[in-house]
PDB file of C-alpha atoms in Angstrom:
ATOM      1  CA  UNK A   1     -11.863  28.176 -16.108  1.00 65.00           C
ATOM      2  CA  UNK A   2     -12.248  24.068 -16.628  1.00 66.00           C
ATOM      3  CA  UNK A   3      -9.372  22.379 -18.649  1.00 71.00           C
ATOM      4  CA  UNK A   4     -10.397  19.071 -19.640  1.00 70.00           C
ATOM      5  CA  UNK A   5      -7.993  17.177 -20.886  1.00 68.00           C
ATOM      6  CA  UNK A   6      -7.243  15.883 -24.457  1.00 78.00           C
ATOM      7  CA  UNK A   7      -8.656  11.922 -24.790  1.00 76.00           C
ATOM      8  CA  UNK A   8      -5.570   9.428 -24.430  1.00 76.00           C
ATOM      9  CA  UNK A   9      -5.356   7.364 -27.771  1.00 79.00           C
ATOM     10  CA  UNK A  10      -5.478   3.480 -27.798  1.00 75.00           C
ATOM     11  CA  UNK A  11      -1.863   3.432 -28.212  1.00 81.00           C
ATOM     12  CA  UNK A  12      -1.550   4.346 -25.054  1.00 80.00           C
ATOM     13  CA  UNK A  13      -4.248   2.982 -23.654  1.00 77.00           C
ATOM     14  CA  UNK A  14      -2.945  -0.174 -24.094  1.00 78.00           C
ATOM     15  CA  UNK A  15       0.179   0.871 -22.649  1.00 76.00           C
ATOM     16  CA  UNK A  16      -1.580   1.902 -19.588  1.00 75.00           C
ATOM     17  CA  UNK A  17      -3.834  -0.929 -18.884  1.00 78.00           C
ATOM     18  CA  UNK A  18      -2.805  -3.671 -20.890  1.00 82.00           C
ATOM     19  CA  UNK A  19       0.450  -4.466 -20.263  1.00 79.00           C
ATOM     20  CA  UNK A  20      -0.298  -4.615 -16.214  1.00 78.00           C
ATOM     21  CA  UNK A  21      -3.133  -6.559 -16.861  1.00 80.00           C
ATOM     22  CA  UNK A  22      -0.479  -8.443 -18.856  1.00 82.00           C
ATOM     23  CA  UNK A  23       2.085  -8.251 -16.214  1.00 83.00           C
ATOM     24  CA  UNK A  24      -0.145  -9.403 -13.796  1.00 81.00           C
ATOM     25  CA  UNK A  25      -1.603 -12.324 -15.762  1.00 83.00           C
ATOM     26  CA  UNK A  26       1.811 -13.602 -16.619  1.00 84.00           C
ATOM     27  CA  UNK A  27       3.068 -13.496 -12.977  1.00 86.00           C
ATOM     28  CA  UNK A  28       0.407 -15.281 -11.274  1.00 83.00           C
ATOM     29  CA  UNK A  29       0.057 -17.923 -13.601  1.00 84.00           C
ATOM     30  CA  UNK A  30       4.111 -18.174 -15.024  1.00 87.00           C
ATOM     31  CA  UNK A  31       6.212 -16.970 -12.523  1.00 89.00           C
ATOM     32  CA  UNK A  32       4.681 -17.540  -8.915  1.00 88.00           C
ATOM     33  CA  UNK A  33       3.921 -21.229  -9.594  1.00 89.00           C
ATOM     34  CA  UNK A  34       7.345 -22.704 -10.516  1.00 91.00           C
ATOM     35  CA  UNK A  35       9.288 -20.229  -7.828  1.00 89.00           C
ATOM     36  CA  UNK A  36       7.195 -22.028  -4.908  1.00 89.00           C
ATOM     37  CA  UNK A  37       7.709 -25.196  -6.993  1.00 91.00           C
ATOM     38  CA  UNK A  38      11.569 -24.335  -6.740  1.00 92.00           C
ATOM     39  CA  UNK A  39      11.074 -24.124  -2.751  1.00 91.00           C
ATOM     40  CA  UNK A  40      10.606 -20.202  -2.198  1.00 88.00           C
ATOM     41  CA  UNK A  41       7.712 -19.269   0.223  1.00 87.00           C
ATOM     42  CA  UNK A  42       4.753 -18.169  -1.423  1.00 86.00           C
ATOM     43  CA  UNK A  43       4.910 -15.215   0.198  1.00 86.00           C
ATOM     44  CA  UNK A  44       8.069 -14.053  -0.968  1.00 87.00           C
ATOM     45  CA  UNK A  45       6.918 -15.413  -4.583  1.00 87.00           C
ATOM     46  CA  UNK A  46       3.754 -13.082  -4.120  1.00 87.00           C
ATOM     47  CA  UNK A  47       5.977 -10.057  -2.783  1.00 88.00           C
ATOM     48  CA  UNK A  48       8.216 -10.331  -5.767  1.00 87.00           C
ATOM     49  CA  UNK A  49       5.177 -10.795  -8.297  1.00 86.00           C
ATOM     50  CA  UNK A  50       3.521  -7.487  -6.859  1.00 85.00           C
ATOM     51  CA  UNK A  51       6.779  -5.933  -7.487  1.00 88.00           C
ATOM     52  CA  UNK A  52       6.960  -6.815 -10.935  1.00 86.00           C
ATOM     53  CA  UNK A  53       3.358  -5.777 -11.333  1.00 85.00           C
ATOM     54  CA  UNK A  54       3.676  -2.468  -9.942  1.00 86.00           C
ATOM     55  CA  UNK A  55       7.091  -0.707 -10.039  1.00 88.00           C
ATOM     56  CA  UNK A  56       6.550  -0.244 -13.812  1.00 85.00           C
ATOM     57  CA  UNK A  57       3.338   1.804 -13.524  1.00 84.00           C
ATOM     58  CA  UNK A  58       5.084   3.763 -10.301  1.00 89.00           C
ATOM     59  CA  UNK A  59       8.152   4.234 -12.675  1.00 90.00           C
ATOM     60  CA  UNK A  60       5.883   5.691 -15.111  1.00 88.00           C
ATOM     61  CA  UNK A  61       4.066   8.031 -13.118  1.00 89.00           C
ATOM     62  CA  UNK A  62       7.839   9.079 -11.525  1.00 92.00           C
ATOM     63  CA  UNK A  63       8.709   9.645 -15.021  1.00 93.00           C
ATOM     64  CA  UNK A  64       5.655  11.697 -15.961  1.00 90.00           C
ATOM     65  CA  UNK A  65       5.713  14.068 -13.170  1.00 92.00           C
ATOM     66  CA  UNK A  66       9.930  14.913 -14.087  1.00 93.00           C
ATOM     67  CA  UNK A  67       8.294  15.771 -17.557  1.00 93.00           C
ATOM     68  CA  UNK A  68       5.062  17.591 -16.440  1.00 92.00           C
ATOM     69  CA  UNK A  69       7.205  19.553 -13.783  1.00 92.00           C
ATOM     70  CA  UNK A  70       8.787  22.833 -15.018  1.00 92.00           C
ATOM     71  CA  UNK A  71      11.292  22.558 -11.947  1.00 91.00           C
ATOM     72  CA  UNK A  72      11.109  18.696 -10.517  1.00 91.00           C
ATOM     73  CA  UNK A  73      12.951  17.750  -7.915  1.00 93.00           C
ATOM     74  CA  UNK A  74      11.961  15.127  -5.265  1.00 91.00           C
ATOM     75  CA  UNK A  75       9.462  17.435  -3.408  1.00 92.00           C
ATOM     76  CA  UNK A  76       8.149  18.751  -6.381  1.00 92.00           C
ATOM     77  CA  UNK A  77       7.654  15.429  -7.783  1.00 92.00           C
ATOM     78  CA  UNK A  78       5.768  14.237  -4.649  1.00 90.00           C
ATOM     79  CA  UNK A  79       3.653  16.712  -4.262  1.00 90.00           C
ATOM     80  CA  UNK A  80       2.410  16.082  -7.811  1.00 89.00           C
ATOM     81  CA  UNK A  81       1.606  12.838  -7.728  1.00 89.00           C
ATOM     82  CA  UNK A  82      -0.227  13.880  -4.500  1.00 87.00           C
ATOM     83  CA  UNK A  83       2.155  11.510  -2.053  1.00 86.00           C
ATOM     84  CA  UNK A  84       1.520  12.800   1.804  1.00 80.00           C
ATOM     85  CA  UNK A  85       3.161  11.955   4.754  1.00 76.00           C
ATOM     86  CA  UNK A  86       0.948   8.939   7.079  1.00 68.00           C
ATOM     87  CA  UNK A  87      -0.443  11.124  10.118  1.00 68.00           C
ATOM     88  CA  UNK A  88       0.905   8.781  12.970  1.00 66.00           C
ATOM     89  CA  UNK A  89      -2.535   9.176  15.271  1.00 65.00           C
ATOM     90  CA  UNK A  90      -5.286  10.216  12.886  1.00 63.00           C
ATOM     91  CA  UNK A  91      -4.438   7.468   9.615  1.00 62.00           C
ATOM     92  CA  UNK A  92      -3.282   4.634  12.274  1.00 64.00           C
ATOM     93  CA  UNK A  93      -6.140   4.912  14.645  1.00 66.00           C
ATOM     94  CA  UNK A  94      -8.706   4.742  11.829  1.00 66.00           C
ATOM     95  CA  UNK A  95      -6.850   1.886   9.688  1.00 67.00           C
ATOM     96  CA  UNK A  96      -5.696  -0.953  12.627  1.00 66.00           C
ATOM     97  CA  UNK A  97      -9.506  -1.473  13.735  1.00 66.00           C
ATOM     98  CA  UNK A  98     -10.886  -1.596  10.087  1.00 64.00           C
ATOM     99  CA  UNK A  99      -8.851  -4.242   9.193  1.00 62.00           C
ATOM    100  CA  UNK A 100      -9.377  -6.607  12.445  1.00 60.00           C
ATOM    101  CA  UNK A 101     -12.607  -5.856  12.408  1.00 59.00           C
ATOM    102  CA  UNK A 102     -13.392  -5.758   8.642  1.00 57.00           C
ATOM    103  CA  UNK A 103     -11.200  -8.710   7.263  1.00 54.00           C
ATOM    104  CA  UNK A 104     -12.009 -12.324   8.329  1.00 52.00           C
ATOM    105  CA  UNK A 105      -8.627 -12.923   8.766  1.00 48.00           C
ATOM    106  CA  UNK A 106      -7.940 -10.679  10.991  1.00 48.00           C
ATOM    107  CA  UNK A 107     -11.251 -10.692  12.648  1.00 46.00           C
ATOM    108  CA  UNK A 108      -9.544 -13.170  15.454  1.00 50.00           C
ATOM    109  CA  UNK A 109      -7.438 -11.381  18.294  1.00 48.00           C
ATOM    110  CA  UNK A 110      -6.069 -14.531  20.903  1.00 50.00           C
ATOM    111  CA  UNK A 111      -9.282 -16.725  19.576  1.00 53.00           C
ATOM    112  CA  UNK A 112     -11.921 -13.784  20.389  1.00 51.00           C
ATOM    113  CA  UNK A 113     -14.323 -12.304  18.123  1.00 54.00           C
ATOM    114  CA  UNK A 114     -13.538  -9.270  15.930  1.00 55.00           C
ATOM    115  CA  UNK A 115     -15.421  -6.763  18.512  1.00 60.00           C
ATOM    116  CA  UNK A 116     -13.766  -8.340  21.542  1.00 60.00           C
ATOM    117  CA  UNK A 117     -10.368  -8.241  19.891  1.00 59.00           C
ATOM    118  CA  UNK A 118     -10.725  -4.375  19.148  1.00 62.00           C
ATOM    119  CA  UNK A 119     -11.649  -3.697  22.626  1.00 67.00           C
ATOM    120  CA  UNK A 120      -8.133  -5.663  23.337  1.00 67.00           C
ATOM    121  CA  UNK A 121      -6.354  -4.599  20.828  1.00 68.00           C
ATOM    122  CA  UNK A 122      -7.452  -0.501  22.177  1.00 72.00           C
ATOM    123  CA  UNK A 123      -6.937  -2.079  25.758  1.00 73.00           C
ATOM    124  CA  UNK A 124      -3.004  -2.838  25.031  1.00 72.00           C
ATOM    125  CA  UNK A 125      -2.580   0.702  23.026  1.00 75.00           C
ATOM    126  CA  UNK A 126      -3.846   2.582  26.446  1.00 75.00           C
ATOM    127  CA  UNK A 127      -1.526   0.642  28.496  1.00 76.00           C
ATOM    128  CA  UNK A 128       1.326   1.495  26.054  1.00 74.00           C
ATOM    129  CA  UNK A 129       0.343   5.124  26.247  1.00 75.00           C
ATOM    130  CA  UNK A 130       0.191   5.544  30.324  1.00 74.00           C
ATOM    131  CA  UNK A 131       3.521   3.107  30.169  1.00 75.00           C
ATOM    132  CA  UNK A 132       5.034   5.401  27.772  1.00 72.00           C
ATOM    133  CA  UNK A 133       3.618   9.051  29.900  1.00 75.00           C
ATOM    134  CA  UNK A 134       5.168   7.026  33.256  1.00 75.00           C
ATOM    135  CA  UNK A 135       8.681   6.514  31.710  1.00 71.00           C
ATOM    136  CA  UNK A 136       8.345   9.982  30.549  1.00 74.00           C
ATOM    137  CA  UNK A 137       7.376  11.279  33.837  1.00 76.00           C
ATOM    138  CA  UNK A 138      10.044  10.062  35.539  1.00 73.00           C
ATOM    139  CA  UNK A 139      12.949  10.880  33.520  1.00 66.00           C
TER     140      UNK A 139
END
């Protein structure tokens, strides 16, 4: 049988997905400006923006799943939110080449092209791999 859930009321909505639209509004334009100003790297201003903007939703969605969970404990928990563990070969294999190729700036490998970097880039894993099965080998 389909549950469908009760509507969320505008209370909450607002709680939901106004205040990190807020968040994220007042971070990029009040916070990340006068930290590079002050001499940090505007990458570390960016990382600790993002934080800002999303540890409170992730500390909501923690805090949901203790209540929804008759029995939560950290396994519980992660299973609920529907966290899985990165599959090393099948995730990795599928993500590195999608973002050389896909984003133009990572489309450059040494100065090539994006499709002449990938064939590098899957050159360099093979050697790793027979490097890695000859140490093996001979231990």
């Amino acid at each position: 049988m389909l549950v469908i859930p009760q509507r969320i009321g505008i209370v909450l909505s607002i709680v939901l997905f106004g205040l990190p639209a807020l968040l994220l509004w007042a971070t990029t334009g009040l916070l990340i400006p006068p930290l590079v100003e002050g001499g940090w790297a505007p990458q570390v201003a960016w990382f600790l923006a993002g934080a800002l903007v999303f540890v409170p939703p992730l500390v909501a969605a923690l805090a949901g799943a203790w209540a929804a969970l008759p029995a939560p404990s950290s396994v519980t928990i992660l299973n609920h939110l529907r966290v899985r563990r990165i599959r090393r070969l099948g995730d990795t294999s599928c993500s590195i080449p999608n973002r050389v190729s896909c984003h133009p700036d990572c489309g450059r490998i040494d100065g090539r092209s994006a499709p002449v970097g990938i064939l590098r880039l899957l050159a360099m894993i093979s050697e790793n791999r027979a490097e890695n099965q000859r140490v093996t080998a001979e231990t």
